[in-house]
mmCIF file of C-alpha atoms in Angstrom:
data_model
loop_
_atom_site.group_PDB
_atom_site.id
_atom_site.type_symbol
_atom_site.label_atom_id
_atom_site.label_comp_id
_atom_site.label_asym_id
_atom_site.label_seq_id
_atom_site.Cartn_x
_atom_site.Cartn_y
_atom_site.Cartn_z
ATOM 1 C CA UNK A 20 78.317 114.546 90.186
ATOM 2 C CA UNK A 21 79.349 118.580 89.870
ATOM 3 C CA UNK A 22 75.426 119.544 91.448
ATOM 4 C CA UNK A 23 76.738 116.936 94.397
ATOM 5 C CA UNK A 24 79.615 118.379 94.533
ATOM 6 C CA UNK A 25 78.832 121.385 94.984
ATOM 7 C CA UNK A 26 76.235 121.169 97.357
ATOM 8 C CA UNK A 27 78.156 119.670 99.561
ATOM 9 C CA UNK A 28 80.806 123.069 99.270
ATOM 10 C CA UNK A 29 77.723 124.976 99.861
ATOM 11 C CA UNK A 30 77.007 123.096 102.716
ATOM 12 C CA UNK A 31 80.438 123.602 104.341
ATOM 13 C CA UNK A 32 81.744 120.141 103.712
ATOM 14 C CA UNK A 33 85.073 120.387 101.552
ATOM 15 C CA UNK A 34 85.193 118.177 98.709
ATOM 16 C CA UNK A 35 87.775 116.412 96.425
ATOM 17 C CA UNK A 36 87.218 114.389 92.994
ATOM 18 C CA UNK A 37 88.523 110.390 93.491
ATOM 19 C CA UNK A 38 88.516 106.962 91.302
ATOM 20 C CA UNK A 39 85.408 105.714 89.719
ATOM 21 C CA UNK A 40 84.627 102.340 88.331
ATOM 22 C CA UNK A 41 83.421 101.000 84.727
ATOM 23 C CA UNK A 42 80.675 98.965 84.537
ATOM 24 C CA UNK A 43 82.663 95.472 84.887
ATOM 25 C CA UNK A 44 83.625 96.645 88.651
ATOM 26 C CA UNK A 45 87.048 97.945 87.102
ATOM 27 C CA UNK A 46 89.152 100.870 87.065
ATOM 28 C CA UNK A 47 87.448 103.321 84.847
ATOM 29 C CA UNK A 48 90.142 106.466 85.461
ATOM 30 C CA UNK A 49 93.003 104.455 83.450
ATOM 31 C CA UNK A 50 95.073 104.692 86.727
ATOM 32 C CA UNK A 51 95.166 101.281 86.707
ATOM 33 C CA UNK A 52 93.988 100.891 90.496
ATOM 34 C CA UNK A 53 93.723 97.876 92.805
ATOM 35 C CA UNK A 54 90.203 96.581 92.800
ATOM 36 C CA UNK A 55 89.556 97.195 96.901
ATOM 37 C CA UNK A 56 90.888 100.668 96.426
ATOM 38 C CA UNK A 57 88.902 101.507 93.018
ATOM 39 C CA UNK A 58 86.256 104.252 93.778
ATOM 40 C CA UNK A 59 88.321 105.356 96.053
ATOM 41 C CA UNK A 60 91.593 106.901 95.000
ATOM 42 C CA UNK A 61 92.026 110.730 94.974
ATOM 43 C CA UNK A 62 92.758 111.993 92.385
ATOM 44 C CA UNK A 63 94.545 115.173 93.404
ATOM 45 C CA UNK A 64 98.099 115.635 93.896
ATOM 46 C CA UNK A 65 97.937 115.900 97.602
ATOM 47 C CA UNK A 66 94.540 113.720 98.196
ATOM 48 C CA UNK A 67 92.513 115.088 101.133
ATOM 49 C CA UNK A 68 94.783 118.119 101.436
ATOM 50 C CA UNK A 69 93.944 119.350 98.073
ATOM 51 C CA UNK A 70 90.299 119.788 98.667
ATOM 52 C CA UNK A 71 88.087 122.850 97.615
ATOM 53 C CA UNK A 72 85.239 124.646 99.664
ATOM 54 C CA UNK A 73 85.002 126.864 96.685
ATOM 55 C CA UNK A 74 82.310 126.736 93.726
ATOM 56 C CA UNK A 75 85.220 127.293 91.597
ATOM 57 C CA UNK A 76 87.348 124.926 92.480
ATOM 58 C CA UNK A 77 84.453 122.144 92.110
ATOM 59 C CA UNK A 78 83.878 123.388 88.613
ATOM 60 C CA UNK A 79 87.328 123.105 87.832
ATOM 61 C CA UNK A 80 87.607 119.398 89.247
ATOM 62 C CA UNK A 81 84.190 118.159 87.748
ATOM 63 C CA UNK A 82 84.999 119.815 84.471
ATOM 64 C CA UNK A 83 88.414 117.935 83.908
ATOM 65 C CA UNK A 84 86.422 114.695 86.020
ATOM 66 C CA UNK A 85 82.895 114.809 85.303
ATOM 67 C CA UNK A 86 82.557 111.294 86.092
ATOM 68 C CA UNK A 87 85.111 111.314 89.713
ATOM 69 C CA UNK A 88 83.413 110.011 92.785
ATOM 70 C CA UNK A 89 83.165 112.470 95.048
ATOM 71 C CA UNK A 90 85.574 112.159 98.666
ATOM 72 C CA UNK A 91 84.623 114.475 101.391
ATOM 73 C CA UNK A 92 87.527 115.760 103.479
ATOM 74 C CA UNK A 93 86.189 115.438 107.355
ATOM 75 C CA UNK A 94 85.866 118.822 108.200
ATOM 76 C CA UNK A 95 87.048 119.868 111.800
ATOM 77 C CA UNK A 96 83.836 119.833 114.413
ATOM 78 C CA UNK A 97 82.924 116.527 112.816
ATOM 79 C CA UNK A 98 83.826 112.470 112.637
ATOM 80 C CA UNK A 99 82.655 109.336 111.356
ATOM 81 C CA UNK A 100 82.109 106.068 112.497
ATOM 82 C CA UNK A 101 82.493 103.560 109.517
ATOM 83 C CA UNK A 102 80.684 100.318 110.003
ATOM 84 C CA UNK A 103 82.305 97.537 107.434
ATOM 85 C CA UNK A 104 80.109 94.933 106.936
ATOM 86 C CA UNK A 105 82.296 92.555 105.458
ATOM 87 C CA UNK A 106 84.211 92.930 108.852
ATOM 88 C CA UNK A 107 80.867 91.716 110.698
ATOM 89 C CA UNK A 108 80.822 95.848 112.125
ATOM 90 C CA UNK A 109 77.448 95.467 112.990
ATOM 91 C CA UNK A 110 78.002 92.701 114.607
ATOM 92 C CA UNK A 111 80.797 94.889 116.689
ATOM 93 C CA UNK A 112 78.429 97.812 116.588
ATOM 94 C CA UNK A 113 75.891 95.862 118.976
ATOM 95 C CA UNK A 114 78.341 94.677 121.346
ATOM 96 C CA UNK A 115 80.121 98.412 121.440
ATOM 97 C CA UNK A 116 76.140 99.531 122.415
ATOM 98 C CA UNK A 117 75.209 96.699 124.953
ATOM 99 C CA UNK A 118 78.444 98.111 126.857
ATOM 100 C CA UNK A 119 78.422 101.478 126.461
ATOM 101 C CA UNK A 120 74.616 103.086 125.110
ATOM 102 C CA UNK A 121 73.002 102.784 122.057
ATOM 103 C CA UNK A 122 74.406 105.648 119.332
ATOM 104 C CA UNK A 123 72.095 108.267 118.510
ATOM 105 C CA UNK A 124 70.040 108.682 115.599
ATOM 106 C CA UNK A 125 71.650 111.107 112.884
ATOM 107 C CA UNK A 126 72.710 111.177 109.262
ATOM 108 C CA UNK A 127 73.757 107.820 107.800
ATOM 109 C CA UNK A 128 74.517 106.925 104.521
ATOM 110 C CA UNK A 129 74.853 103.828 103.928
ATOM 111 C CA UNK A 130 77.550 102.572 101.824
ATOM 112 C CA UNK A 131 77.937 100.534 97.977
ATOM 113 C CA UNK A 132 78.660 97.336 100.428
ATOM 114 C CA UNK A 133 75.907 97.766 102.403
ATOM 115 C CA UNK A 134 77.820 99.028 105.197
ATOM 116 C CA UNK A 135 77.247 102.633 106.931
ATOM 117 C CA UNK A 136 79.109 105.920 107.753
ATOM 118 C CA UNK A 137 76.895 107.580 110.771
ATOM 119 C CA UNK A 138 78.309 111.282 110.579
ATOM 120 C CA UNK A 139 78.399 113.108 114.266
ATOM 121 C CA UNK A 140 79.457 116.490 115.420
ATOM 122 C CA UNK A 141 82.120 116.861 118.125
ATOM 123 C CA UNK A 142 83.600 119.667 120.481
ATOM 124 C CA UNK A 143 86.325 117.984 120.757
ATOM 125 C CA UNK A 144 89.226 117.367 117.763
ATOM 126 C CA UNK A 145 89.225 113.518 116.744
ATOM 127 C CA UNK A 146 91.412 112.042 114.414
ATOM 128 C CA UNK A 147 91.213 108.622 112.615
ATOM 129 C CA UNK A 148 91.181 105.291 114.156
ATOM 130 C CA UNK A 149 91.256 102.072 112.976
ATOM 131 C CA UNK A 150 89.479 99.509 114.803
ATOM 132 C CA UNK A 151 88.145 101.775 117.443
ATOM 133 C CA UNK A 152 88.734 100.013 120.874
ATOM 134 C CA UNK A 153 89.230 96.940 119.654
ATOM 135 C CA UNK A 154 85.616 96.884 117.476
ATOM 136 C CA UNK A 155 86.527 94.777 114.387
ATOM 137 C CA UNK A 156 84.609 96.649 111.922
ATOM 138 C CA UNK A 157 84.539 100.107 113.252
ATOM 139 C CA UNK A 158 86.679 102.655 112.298
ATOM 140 C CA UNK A 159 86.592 106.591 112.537
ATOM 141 C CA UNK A 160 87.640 109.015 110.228
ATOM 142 C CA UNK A 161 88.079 112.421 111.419
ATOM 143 C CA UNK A 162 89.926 115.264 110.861
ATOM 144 C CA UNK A 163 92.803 114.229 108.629
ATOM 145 C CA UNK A 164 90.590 111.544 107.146
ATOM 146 C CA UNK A 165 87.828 111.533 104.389
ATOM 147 C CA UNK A 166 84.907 109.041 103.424
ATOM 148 C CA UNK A 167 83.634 108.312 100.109
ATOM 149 C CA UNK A 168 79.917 110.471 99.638
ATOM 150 C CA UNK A 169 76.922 110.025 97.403
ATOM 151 C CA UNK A 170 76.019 109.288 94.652
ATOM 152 C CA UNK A 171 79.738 107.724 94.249
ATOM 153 C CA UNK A 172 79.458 104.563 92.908
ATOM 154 C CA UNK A 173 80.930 101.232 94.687
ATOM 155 C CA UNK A 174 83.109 99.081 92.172
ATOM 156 C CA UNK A 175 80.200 96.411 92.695
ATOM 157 C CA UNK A 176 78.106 98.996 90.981
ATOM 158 C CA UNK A 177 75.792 100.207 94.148
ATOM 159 C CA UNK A 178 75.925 103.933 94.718
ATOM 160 C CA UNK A 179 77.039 105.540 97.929
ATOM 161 C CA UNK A 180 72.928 106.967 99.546
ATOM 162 C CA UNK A 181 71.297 109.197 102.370
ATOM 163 C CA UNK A 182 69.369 106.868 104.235
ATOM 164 C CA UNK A 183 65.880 108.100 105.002
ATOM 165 C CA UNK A 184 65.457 107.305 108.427
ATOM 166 C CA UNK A 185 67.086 110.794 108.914
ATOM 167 C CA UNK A 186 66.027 114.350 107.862
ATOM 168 C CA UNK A 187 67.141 116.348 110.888
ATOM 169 C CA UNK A 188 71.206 118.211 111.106
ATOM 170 C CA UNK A 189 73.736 116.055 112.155
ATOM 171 C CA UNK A 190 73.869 114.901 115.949
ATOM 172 C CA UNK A 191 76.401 115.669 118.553
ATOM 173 C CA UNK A 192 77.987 112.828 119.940
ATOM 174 C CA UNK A 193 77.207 111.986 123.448
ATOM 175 C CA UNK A 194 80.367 112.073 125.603
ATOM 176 C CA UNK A 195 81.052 108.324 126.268
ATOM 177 C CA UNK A 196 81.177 108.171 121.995
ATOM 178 C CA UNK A 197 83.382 111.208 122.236
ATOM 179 C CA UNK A 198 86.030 109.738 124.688
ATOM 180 C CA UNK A 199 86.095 106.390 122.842
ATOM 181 C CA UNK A 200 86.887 108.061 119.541
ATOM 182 C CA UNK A 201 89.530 110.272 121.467
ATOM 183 C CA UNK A 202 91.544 107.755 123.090
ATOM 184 C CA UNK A 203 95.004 107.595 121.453
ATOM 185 C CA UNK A 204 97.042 105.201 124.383
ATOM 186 C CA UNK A 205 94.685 102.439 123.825
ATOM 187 C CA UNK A 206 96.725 99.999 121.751
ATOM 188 C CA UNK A 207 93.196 98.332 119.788
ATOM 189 C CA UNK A 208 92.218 101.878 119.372
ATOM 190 C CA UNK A 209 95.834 102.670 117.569
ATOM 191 C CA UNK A 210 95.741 99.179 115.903
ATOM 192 C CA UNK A 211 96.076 99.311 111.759
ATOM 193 C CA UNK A 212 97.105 102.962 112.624
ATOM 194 C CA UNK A 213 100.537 104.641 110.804
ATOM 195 C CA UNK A 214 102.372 106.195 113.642
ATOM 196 C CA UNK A 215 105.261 108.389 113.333
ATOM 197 C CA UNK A 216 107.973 106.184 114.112
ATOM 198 C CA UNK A 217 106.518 103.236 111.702
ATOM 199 C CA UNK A 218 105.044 104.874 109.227
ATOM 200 C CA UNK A 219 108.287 104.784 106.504
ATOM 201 C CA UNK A 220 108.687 101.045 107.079
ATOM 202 C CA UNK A 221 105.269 100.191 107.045
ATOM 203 C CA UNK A 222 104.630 102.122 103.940
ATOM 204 C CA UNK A 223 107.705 100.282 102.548
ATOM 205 C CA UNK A 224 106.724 96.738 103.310
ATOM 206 C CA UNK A 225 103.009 97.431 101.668
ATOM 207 C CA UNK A 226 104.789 99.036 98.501
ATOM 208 C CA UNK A 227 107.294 96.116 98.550
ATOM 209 C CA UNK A 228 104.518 93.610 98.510
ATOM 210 C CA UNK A 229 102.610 95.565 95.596
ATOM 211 C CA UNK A 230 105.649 96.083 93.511
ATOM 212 C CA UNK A 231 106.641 91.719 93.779
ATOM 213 C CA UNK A 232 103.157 91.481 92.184
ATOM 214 C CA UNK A 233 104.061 93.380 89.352
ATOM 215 C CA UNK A 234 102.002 97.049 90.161
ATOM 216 C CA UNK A 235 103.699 100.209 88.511
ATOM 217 C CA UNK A 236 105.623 102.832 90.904
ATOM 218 C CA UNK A 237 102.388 105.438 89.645
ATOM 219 C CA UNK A 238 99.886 102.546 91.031
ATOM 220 C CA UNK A 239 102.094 101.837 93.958
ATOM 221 C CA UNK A 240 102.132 105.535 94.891
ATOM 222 C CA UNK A 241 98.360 106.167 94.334
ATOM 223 C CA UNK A 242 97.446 102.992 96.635
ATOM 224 C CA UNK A 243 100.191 104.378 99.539
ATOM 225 C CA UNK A 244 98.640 107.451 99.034
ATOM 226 C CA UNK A 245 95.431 106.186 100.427
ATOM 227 C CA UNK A 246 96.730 104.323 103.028
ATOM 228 C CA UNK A 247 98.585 107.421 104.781
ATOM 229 C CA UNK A 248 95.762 109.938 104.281
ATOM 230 C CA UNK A 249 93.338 107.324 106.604
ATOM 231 C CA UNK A 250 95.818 105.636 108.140
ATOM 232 C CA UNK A 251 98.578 108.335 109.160
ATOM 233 C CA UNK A 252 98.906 109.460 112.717
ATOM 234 C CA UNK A 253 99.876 112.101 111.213
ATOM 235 C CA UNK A 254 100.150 111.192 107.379
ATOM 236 C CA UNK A 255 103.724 111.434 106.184
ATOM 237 C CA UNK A 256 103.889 114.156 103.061
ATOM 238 C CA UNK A 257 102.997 113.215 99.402
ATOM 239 C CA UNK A 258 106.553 113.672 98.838
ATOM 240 C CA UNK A 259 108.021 111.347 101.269
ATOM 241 C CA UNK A 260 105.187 109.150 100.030
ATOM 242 C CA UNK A 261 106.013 109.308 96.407
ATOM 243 C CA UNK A 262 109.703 108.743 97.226
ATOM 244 C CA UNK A 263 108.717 105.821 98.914
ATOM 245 C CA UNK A 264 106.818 104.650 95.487
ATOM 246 C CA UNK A 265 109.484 105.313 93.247
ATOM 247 C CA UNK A 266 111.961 103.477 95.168
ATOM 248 C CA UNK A 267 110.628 100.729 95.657
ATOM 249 C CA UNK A 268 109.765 100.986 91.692
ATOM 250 C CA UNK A 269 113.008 100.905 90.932
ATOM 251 C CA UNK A 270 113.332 96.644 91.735
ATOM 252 C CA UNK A 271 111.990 94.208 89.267
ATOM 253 C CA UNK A 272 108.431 92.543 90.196
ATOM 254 C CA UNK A 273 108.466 89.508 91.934
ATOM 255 C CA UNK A 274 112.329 89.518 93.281
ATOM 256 C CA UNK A 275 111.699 89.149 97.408
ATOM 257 C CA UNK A 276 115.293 91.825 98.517
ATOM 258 C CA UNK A 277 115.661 91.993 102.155
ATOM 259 C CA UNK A 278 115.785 95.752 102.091
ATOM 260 C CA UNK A 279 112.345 96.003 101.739
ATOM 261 C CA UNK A 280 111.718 94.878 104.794
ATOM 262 C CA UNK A 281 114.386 97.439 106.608
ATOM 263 C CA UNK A 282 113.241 100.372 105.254
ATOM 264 C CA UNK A 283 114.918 102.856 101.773
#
């Protein structure tokens, strides 16, 4: 994973050690994880924020995590479109292309459940959107978001690969890709997203339902965690996140209290 690693620093693309599973699909870390976020959970104090486009600093967080999957921080200049195939998004993929154009060849990996992330370069800043226009299956991740590289492994036991119908750099975006990934008053374009003045209660109610089935404030906090770096517009800090964590920790599993739907 370190040689990955750091290739990936080398090639400008900062990086940052996450979750990796055992070979029963399980949390191999000890943190104890939810099984849709294992192989996916930073390990860092600050997720994203924390990563390194040293050699240094990948030496440092493959020597204490040799085995971490590897998360790449979207860099600025670049997005992703992340096809989920369990959310038919290649289904959504050819509808978004019989309106608009067909999406231009570039790199792809393609991911541990078969689904794809088809990197692209932009001039213009794009953040993370869930369910872009309305195109179950399709999300973006862009600056402020990260994606899951290769060889990480997939708790199903598939690793994370380059597909080979691409050598070349990574492709600009045409412009009609570029405006649909831009678009932030489009309410299916914002939809799943955190915004500013919903983020706290959202946050809440998700830690409220993890905590009634029994998960620890430390489990609670690293699942949040990953829900406000993709899903924050923009994320809320680690602090406000772990305070959200720990007080929600603080009631006893399975005990439904009103205030957790009306915010701390």
């Amino acid at each position: 994973m370190i040689d990955h690693a750091l290739a990936y620093v080398k090639a400008g693309f900062p990086v940052f050690p996450c979750c990796w599973p055992d070979y029963n699909g399980q949390c191999a870390c000890g943190g104890k994880h939810e099984p849709k976020n294992t192989g996916k959970v930073p390990f860092t104090a600050h997720g994203l924020k924390d990563a390194t486009l040293t050699i240094q600093g990948v030496k440092e967080y493959w020597t204490k995590w040799p085995k971490a999957n590897i998360g790449i921080a979207v860099p600025k200049g670049y997005f992703v479109l992340d096809i989920d195939v369990l959310k038919d998004g290649y289904a959504s993929l050819e509808q978004m292309q019989m309106k608009y154009d067909a999406i231009p060849e570039t790199l792809q990996i393609t991911t541990g459940t078969g689904g794809a992330h088809f990197w692209y370069k932009t001039p213009r800043e794009i953040r993370n959107t869930a369910q872009l226009a309305g195109y179950q299956g399709i999300d973006v991740r862009g600056w402020g978001g990260y994606v899951i590289a290769p060889p990480s492994v997939h708790r199903n036991g598939i690793a994370y690969q380059k597909s080979p119908v691409w050598d070349g750099e990574i492709t600009l975006a045409p412009d009609w890709l570029i405006e649909l990934c831009s678009k932030r008053d489009n309410s299916s374009s914002t939809q799943g997203q955190l915004t500013e003045g919903a983020r706290n209660d959202t946050l809440t109610r998700i830690a409220g339902g993890m905590r009634r089935n029994g998960m620890s404030p430390d489990a609670i906090h690293a699942a949040l965690k990953i829900h406000n770096d993709q899903q924050g517009n923009p994320p809320l800090s680690d602090t406000e996140v772990w305070q959200i964590a720990r007080s929600i920790g603080r009631y006893v599993p399975q005990q439904e209290d009103t205030r957790l739907h009306g915010g701390i």
